[in-house]
Every structure is written in C-alpha cells, then in structure tokens.
XYZ file of N, CA, C and O in Angstrom:
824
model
N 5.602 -38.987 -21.895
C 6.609 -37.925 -21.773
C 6.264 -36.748 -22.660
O 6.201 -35.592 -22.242
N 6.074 -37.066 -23.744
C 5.642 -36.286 -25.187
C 4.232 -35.359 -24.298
O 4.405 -34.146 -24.179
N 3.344 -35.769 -23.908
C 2.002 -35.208 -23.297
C 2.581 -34.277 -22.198
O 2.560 -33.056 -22.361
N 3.087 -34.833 -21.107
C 3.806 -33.945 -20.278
C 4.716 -32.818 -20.373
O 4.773 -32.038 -19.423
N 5.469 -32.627 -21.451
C 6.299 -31.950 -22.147
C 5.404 -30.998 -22.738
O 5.690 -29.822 -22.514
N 4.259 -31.250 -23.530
C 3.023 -29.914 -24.012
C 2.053 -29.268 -23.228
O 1.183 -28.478 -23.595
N 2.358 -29.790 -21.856
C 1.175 -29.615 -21.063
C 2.401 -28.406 -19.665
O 1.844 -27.938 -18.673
N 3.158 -28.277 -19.789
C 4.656 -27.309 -19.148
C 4.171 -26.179 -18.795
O 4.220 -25.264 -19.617
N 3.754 -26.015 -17.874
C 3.517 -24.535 -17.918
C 4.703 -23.393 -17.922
O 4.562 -22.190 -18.142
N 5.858 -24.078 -17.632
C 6.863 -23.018 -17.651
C 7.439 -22.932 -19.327
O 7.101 -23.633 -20.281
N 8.265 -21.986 -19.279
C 8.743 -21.558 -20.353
C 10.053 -22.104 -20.786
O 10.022 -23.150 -20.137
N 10.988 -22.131 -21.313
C 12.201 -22.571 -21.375
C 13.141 -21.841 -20.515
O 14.158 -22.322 -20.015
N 12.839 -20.990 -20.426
C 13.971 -19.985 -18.991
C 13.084 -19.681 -17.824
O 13.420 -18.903 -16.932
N 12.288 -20.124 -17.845
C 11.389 -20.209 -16.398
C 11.826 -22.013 -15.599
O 12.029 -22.431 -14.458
N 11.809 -22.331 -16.343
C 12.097 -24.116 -15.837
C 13.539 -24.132 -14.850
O 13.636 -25.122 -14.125
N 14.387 -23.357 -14.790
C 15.184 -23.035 -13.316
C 15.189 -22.633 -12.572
O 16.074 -22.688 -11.717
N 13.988 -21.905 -12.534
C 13.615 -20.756 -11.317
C 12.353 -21.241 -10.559
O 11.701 -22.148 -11.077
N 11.956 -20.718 -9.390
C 10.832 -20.681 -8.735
C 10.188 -19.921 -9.265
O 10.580 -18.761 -9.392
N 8.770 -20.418 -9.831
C 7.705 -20.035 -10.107
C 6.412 -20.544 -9.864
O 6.019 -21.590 -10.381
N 5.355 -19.471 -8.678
C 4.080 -19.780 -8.720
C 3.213 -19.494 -9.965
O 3.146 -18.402 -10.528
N 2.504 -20.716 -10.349
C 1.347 -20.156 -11.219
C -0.121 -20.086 -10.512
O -0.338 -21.024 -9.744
N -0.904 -19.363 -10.615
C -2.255 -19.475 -9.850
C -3.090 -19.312 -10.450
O -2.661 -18.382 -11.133
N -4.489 -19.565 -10.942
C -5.573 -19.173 -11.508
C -6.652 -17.903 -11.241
O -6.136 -17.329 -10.283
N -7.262 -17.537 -11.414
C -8.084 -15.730 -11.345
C -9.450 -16.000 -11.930
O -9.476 -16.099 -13.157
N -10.406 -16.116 -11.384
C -11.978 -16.181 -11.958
C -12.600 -15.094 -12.599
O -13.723 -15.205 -13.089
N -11.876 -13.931 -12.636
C -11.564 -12.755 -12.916
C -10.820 -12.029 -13.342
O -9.839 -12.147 -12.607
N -10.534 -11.072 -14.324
C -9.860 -10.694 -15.086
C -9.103 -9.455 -14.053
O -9.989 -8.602 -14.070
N -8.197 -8.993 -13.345
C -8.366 -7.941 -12.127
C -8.372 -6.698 -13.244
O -7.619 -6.630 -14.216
N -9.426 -5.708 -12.867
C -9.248 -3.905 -13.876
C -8.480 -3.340 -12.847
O -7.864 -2.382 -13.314
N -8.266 -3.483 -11.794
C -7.214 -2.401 -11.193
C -6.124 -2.882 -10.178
O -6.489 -3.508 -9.183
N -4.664 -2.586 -10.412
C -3.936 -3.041 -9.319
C -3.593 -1.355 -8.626
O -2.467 -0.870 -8.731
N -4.285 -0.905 -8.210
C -4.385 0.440 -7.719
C -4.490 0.441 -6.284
O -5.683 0.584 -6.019
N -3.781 0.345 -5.195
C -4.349 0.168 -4.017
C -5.617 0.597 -3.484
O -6.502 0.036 -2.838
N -5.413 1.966 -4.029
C -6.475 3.345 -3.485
C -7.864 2.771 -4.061
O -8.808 2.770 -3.272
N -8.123 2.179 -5.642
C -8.676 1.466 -6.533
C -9.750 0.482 -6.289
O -10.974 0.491 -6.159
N -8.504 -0.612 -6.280
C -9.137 -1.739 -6.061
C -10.486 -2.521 -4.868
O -10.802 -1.809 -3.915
N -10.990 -3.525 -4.957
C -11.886 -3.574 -4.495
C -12.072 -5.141 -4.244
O -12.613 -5.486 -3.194
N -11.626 -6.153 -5.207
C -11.985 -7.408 -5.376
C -10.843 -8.229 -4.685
O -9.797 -7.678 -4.343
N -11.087 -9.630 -4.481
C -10.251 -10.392 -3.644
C -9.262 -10.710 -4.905
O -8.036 -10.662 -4.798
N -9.929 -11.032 -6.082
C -8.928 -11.076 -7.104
C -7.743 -10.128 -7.373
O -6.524 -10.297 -7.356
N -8.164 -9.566 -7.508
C -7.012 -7.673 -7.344
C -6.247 -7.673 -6.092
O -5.102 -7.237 -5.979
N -6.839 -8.104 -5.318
C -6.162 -7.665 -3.772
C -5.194 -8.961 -3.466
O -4.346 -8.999 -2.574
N -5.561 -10.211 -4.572
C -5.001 -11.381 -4.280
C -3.401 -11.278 -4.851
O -2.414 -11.754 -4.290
N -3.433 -10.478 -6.195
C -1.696 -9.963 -6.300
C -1.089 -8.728 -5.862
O 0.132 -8.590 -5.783
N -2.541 -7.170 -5.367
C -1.862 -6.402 -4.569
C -1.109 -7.029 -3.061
O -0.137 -6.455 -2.570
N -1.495 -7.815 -2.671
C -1.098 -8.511 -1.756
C 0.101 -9.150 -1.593
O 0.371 -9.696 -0.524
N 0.962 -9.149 -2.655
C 2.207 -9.817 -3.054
C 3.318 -8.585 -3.610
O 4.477 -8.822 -3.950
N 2.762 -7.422 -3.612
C 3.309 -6.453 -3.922
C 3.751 -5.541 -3.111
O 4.914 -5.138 -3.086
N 2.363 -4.965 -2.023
C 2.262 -3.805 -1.352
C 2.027 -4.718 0.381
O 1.003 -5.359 0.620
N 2.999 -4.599 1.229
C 2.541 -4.866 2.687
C 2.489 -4.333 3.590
O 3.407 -3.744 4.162
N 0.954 -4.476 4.023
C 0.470 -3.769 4.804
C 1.187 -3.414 6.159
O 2.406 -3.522 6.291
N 0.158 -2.889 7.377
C 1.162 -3.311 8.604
C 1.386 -4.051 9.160
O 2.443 -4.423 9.671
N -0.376 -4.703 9.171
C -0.790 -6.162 10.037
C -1.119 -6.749 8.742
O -1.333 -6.123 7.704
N -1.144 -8.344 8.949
C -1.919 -9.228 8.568
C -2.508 -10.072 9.438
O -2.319 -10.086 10.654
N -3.449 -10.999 8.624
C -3.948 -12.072 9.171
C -3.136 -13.326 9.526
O -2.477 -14.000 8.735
N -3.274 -13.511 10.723
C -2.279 -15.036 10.842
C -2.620 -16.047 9.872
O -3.845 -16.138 9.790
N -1.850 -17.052 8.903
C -2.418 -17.920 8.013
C -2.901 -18.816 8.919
O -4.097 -18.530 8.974
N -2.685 -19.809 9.732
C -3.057 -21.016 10.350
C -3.962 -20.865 11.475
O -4.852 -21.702 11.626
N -3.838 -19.902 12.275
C -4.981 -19.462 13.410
C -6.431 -18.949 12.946
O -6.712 -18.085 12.116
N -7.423 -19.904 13.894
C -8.435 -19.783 13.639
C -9.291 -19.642 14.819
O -9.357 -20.802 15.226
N -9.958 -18.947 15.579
C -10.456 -17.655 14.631
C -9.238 -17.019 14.589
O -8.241 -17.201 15.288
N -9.562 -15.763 13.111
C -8.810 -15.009 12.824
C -8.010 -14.255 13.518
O -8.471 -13.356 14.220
N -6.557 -14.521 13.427
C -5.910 -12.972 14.608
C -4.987 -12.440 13.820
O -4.437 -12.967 12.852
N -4.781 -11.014 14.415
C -4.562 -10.360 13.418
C -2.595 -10.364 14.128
O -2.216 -10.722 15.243
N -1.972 -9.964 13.256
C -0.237 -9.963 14.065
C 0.522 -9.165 12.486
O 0.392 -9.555 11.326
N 1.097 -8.284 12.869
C 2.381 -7.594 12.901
C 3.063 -7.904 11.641
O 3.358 -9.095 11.546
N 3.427 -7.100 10.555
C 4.038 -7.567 8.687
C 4.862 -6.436 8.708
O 6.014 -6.716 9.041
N 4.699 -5.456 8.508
C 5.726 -4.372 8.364
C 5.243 -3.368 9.969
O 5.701 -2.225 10.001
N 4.645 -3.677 10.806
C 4.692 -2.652 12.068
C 5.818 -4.002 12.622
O 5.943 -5.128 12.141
N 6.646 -3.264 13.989
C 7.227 -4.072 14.708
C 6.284 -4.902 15.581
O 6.587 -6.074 15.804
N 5.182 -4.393 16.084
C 4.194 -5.054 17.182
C 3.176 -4.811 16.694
O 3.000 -4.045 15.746
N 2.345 -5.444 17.289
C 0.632 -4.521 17.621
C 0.584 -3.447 18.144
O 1.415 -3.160 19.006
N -0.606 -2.380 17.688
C -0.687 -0.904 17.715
C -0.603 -0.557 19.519
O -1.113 -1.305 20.354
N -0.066 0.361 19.762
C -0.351 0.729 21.170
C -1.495 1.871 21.215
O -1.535 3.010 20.748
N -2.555 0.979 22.088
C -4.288 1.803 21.719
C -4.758 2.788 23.271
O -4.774 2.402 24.440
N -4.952 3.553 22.943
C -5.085 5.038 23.508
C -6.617 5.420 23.273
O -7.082 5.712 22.171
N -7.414 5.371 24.608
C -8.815 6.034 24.716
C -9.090 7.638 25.039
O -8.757 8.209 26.077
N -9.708 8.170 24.023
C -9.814 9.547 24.868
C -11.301 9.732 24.990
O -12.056 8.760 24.950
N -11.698 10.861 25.126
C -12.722 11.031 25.371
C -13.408 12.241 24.799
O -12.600 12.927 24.173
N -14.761 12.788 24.804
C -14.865 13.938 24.084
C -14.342 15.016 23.574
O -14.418 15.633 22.511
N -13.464 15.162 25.164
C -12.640 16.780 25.154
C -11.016 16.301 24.953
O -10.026 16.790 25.498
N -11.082 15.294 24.083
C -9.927 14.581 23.643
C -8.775 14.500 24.648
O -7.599 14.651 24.318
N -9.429 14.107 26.630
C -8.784 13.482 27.176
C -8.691 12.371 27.351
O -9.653 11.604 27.365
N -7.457 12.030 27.530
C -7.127 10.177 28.151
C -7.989 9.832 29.076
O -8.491 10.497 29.983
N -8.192 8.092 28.591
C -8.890 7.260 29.705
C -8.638 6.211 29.812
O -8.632 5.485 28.818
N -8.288 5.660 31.247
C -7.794 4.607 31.632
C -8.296 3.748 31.325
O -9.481 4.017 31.129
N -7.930 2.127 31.032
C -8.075 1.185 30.651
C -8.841 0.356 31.578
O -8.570 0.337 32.779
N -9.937 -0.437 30.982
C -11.073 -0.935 31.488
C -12.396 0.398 31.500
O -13.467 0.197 32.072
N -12.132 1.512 30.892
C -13.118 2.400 31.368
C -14.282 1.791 30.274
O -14.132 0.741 29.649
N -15.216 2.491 30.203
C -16.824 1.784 29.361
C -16.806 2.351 27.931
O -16.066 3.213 27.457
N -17.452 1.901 27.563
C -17.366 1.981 26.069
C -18.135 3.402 25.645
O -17.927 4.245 24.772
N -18.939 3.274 26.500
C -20.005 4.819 26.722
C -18.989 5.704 26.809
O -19.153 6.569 25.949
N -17.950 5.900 27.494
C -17.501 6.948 27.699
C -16.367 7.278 26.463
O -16.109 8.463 26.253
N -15.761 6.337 25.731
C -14.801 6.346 24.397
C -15.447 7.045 23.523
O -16.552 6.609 23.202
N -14.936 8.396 22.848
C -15.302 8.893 21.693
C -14.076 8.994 20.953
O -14.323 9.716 19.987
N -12.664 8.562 20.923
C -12.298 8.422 20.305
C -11.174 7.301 20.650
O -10.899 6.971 21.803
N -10.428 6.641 19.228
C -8.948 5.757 19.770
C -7.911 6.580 18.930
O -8.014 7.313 17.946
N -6.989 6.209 19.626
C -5.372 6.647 18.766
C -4.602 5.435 19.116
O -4.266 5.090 20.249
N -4.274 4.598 17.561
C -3.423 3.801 17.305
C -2.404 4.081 17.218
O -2.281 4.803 16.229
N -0.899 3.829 18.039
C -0.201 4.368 17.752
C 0.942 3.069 17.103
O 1.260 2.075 17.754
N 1.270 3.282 16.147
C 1.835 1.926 15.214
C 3.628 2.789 14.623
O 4.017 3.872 14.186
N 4.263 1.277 15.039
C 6.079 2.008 15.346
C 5.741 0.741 13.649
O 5.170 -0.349 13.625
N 6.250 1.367 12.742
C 7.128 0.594 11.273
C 8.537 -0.079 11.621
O 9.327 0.546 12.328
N 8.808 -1.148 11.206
C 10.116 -1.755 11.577
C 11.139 -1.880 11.047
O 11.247 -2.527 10.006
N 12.249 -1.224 11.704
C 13.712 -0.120 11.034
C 13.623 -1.323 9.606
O 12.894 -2.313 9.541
N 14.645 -0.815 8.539
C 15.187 -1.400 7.695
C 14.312 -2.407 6.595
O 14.363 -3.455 5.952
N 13.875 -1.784 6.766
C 12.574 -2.600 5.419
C 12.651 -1.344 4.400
O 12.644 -0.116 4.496
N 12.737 -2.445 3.237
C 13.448 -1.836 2.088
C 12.575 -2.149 0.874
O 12.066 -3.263 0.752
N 12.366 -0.998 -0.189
C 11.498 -1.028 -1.377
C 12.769 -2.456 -1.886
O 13.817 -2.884 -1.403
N 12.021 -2.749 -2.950
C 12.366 -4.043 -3.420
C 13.110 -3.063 -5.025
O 12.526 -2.057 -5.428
N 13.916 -3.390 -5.464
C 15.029 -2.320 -6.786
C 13.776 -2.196 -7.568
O 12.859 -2.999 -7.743
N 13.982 -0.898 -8.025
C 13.201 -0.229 -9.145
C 13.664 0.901 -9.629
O 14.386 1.590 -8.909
N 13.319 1.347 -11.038
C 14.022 2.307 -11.638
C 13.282 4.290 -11.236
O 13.790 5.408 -11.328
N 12.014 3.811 -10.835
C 11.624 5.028 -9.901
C 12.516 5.582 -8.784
O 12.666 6.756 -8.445
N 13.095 4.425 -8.272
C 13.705 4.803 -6.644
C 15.460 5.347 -7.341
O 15.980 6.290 -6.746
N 16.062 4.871 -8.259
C 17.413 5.381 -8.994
C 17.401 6.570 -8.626
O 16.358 7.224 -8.614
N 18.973 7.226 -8.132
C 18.935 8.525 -8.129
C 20.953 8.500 -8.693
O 21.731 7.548 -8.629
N 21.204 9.891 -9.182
C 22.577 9.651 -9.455
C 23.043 10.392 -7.837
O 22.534 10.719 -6.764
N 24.336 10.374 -8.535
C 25.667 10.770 -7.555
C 25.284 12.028 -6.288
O 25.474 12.018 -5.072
N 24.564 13.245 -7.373
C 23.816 14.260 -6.572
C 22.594 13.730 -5.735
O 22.100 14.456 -4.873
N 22.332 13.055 -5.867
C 20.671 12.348 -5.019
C 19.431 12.876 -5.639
O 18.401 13.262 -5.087
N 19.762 12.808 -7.012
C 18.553 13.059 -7.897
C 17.856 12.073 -8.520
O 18.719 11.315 -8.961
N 16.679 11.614 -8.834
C 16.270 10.839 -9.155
C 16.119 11.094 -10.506
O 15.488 12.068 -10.919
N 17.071 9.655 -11.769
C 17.028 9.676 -12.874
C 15.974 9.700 -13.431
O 15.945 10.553 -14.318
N 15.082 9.145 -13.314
C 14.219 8.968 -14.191
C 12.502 9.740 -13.726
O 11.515 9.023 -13.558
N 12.473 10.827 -13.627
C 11.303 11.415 -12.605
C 11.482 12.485 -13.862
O 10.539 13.264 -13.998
N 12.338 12.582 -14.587
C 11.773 13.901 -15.637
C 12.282 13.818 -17.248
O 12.766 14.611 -18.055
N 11.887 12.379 -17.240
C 11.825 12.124 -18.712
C 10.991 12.530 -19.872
O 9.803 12.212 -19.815
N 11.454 13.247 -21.021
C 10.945 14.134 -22.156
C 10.317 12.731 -22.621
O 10.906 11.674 -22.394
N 9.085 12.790 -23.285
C 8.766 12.239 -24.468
C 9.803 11.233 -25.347
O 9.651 10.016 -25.456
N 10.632 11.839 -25.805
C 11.799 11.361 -26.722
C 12.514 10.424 -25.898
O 13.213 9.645 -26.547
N 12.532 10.291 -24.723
C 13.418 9.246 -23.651
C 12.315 8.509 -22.910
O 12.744 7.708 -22.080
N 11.298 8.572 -22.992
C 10.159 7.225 -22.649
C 10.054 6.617 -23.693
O 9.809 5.432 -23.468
N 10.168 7.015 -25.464
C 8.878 6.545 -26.096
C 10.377 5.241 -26.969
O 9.971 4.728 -28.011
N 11.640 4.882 -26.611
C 12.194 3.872 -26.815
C 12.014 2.609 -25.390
O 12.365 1.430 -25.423
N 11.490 3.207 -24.468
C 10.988 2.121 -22.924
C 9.982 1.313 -22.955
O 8.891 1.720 -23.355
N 10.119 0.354 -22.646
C 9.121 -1.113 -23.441
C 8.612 -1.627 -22.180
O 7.493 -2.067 -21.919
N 10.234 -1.410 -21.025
C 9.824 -2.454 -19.877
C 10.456 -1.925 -18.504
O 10.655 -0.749 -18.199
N 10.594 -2.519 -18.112
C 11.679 -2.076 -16.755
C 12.799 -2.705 -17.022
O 13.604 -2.298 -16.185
N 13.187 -3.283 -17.546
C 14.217 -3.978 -17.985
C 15.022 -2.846 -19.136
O 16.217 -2.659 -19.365
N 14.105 -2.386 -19.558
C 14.897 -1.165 -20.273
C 15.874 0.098 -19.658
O 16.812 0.822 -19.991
N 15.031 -0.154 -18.606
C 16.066 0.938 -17.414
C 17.316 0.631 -17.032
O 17.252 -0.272 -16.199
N 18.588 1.004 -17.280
C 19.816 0.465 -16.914
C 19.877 0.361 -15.573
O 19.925 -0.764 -15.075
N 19.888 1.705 -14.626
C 19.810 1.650 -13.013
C 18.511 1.680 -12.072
O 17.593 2.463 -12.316
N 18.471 0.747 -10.927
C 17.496 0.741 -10.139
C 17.938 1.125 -8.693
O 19.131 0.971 -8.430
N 17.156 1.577 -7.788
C 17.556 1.902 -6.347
C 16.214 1.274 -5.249
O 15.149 0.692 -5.450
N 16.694 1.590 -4.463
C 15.827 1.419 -2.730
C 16.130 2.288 -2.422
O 16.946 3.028 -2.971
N 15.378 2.497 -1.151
C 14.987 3.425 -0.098
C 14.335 2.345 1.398
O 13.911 1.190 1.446
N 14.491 3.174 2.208
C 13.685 2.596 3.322
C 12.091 2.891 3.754
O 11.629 4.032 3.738
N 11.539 2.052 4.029
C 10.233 2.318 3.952
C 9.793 3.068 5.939
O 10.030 2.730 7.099
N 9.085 4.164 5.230
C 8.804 5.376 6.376
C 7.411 5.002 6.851
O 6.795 4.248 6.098
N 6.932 5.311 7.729
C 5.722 5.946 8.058
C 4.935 6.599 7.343
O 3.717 6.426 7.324
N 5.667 7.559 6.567
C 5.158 8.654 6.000
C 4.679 8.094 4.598
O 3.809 8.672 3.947
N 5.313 6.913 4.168
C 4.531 6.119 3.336
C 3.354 6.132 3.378
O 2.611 6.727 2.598
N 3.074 5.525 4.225
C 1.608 4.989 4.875
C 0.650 6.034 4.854
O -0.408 5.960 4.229
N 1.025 7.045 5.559
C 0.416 8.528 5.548
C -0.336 9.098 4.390
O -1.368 9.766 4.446
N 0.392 8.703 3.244
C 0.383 9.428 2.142
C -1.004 8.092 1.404
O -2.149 8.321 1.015
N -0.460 7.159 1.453
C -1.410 6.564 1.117
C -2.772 6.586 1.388
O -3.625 6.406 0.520
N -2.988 6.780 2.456
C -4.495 7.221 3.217
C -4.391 8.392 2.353
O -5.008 8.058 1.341
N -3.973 9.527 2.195
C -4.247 10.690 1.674
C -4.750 10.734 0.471
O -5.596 11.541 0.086
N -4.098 9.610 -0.354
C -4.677 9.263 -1.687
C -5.748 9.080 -1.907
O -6.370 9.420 -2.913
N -6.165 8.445 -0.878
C -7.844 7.910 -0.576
C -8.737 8.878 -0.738
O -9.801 8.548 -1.262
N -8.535 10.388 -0.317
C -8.955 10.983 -0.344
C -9.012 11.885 -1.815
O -9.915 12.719 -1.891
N -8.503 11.806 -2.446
C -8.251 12.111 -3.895
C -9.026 12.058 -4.767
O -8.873 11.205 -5.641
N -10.280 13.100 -4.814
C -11.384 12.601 -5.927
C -10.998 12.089 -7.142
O -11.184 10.876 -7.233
N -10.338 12.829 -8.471
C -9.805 11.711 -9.105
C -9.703 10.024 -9.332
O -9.844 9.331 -10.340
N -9.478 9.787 -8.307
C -8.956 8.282 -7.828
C -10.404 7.785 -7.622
O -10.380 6.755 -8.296
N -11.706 7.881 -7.087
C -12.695 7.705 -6.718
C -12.400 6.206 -6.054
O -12.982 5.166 -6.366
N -11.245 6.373 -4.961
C -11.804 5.369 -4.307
C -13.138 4.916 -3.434
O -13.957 5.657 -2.891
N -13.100 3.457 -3.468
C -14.592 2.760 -3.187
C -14.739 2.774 -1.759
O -15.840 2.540 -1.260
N -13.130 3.178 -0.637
C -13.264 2.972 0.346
C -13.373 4.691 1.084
O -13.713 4.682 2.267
N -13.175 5.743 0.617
C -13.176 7.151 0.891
C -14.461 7.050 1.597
O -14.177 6.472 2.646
N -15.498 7.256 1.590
C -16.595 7.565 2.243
C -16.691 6.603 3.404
O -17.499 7.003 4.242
N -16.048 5.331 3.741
C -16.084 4.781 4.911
C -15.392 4.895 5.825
O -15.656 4.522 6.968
N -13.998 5.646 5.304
C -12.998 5.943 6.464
C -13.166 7.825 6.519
O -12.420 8.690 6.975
N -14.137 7.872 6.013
C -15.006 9.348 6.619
C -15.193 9.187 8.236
O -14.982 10.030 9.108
N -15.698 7.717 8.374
C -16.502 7.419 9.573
C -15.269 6.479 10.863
O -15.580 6.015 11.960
N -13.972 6.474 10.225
C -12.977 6.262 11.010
C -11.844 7.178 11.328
O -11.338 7.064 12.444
N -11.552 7.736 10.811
C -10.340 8.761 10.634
C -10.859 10.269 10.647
O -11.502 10.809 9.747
N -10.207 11.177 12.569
C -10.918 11.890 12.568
C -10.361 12.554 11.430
O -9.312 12.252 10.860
N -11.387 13.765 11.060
C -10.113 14.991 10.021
C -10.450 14.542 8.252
O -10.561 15.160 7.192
N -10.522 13.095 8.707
C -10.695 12.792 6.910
C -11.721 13.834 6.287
O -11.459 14.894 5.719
N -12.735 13.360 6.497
C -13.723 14.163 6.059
C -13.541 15.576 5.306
O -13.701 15.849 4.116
N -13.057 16.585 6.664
C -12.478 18.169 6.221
C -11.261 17.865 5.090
O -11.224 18.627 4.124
N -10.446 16.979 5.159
C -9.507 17.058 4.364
C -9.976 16.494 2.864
O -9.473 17.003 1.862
N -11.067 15.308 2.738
C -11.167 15.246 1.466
C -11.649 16.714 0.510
O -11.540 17.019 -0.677
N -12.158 17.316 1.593
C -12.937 18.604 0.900
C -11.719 19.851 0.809
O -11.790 20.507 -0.230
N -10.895 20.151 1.529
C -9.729 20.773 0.919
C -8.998 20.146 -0.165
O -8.403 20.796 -1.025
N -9.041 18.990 -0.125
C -8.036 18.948 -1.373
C -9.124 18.444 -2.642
O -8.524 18.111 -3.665
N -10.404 18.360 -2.699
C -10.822 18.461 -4.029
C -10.622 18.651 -4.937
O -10.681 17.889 -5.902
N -10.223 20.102 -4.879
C -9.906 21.407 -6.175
C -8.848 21.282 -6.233
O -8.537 21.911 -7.244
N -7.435 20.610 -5.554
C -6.011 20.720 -5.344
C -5.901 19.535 -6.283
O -6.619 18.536 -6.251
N -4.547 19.867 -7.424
C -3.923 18.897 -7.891
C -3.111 17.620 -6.854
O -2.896 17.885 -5.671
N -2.800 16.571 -7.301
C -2.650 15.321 -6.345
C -1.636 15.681 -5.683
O -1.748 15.513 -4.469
N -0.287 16.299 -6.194
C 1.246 16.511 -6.076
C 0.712 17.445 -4.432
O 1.531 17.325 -3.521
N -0.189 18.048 -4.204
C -0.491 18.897 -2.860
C -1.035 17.647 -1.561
O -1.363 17.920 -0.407
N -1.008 16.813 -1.948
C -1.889 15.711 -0.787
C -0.382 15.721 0.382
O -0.465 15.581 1.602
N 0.828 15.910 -0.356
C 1.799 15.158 -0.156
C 1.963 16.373 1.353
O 2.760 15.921 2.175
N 1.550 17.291 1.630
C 1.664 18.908 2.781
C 0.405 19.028 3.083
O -0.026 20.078 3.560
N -0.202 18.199 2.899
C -1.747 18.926 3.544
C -1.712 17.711 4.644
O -1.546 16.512 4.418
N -1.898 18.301 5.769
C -2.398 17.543 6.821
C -3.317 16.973 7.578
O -4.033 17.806 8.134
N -3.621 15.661 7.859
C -5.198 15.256 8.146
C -5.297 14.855 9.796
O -4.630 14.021 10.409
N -6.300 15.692 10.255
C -5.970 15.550 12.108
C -6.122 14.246 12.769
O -5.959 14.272 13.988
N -6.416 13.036 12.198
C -6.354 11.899 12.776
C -5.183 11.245 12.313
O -4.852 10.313 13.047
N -4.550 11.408 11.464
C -3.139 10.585 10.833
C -1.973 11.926 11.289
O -2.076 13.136 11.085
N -0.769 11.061 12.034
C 0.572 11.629 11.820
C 1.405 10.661 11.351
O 2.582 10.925 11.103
C-alpha cells in the first residue's frame, strides 16, 4: 500500500477528477500552430486547436471525416480560364480545385479571459498597462472569462498567419504550391505589421 501510495501520480486535488497523464520523448519548443512541426507538439496542439477534418481513429486505411466542418468539403474543378468542369472530366484538364467547407453552427471557444468583454462589448483585458499584468501569474488570476462562436473567418486568418515572416513557419513555402494567391500575399504583407493580415486578402481563401 505504502509503495503504491509513493508511486501516485496524481496530486491530492487531482485524485477526484479525470486526469490523462501521457509521456513525450521530447521536450515540445513550440505550441504555436503556425510553428510547430513535431508529432510531439502537434500531439497536445491537437487537444487544444480543432481542425476541420480529422482522421477516423479505428478505420484503416486512413479516412479522413468531418471535426469542426459539418460534412466533407464540396469539391469544384475548374480549369485554366477558371471555368467549371464536370465531374469525371481528366485530370489533364484540372488546373485548379475549390473546396468549399460549411463550419458547424454553435461551436464554441472553450472560457478564457481573452474572449471577456464588459457590458459595452469591449474586451477587458486586450489593453492592459504594465502595472495590471505584472500582479498576473495565471489565468486563474483573471476574475472574468467569455466565448464566442467559432467562424470561418477563424480559419482564414490562420492560414494568413502562415504567411507571416516573423512567424517563419516551416509549412509557408509548401502551401505556396497549394493555395492560389498565397504566394503574392506572403510578399505584400512582409513589410506589414501582423495586426494588417487580419484585411488583406488572399485569392484562393474566402
């Protein structure tokens, strides 16, 4: 009993609650979406941030199905002169796709003291002096938290980040080669502070 009792991984106020513990072969340096890179990192961004699709857990081979989109994407062929083409046409003739992906009503940020706004619909805590961060230890220090509903335009913005030299994400130069527009747009917003990603528009994402 005595051995079992030192060997606890929970804490004394953890021992009523559900708690996973998991191990990491790796120390993760970034929980950054835009960032990250490793299965380790991506193994708790993954518990945080959800995507649209995932992978089915139990189906094998892999298929992919539906997390925060309502369905699978509705897929659209065009063609050079960025007209439509009917389905079954050849692969020769596809120069481009448009995914078109519906988000599913009522999915909600999980409480946080970022999302708080008071009575006016201002958000408390977005313009804190020095002197009112430097007593904040935790999130727990924050008296009020809020939600919001999660948009599209989420998503949007996130790709945009990608593009964000700053950020030097690892995946920017590959979705050069997927996303028309990326390209021109990483190069306008170079010189632009980040707060501008949020109005600049990229011709393959709406």
């Amino acid at each position: 009993w005595e051995a079992t009792q030192l060997n606890n991984p929970y804490t004394e106020d953890e021992g009523s609650r559900s708690v996973l513990y998991e191990s990491f072969s790796e120390r993760p340096k970034h929980l950054e979406p835009a960032v990250a890179y490793s299965s380790n990192e991506y193994a708790i961004i993954g518990q945080i941030y959800e995507p649209p699709f995932q992978y089915h857990y139990l189906k094998r081979p892999y298929q992919l199905v539906p997390l925060t989109a309502s369905k699978m994407p509705d897929i659209h062929y065009l063609n050079a002169q960025g007209e439509p083409l009917a389905q079954g046409t050849k692969d020769s003739d596809i120069a481009f796709t448009d995914y078109l992906i519906n988000i599913k009503p009522k999915a909600v940020y999980q409480p946080h003291p970022a999302l708080a706004k008071n009575t006016a619909g201002d958000y408390l805590y977005h313009q804190l002096s020095p002197a009112q961060i430097e007593p904040l230890h935790s999130l727990t220090d924050f008296k009020e938290t809020g939600s919001r509903e999660l948009t599209a335009d989420d998503y949007v913005y996130q790709i945009k980040r990608l593009a964000y030299p700053k950020l030097q994400s690892p995946i920017a130069e590959l979705m050069k080669n997927y996303i028309v527009g990326f390209d021109d747009f990483a190069k306008q917003v170079a010189n632009q502070p980040k707060k501008a990603l949020k109005n600049q528009p990229i011709t393959g994402v709406q």
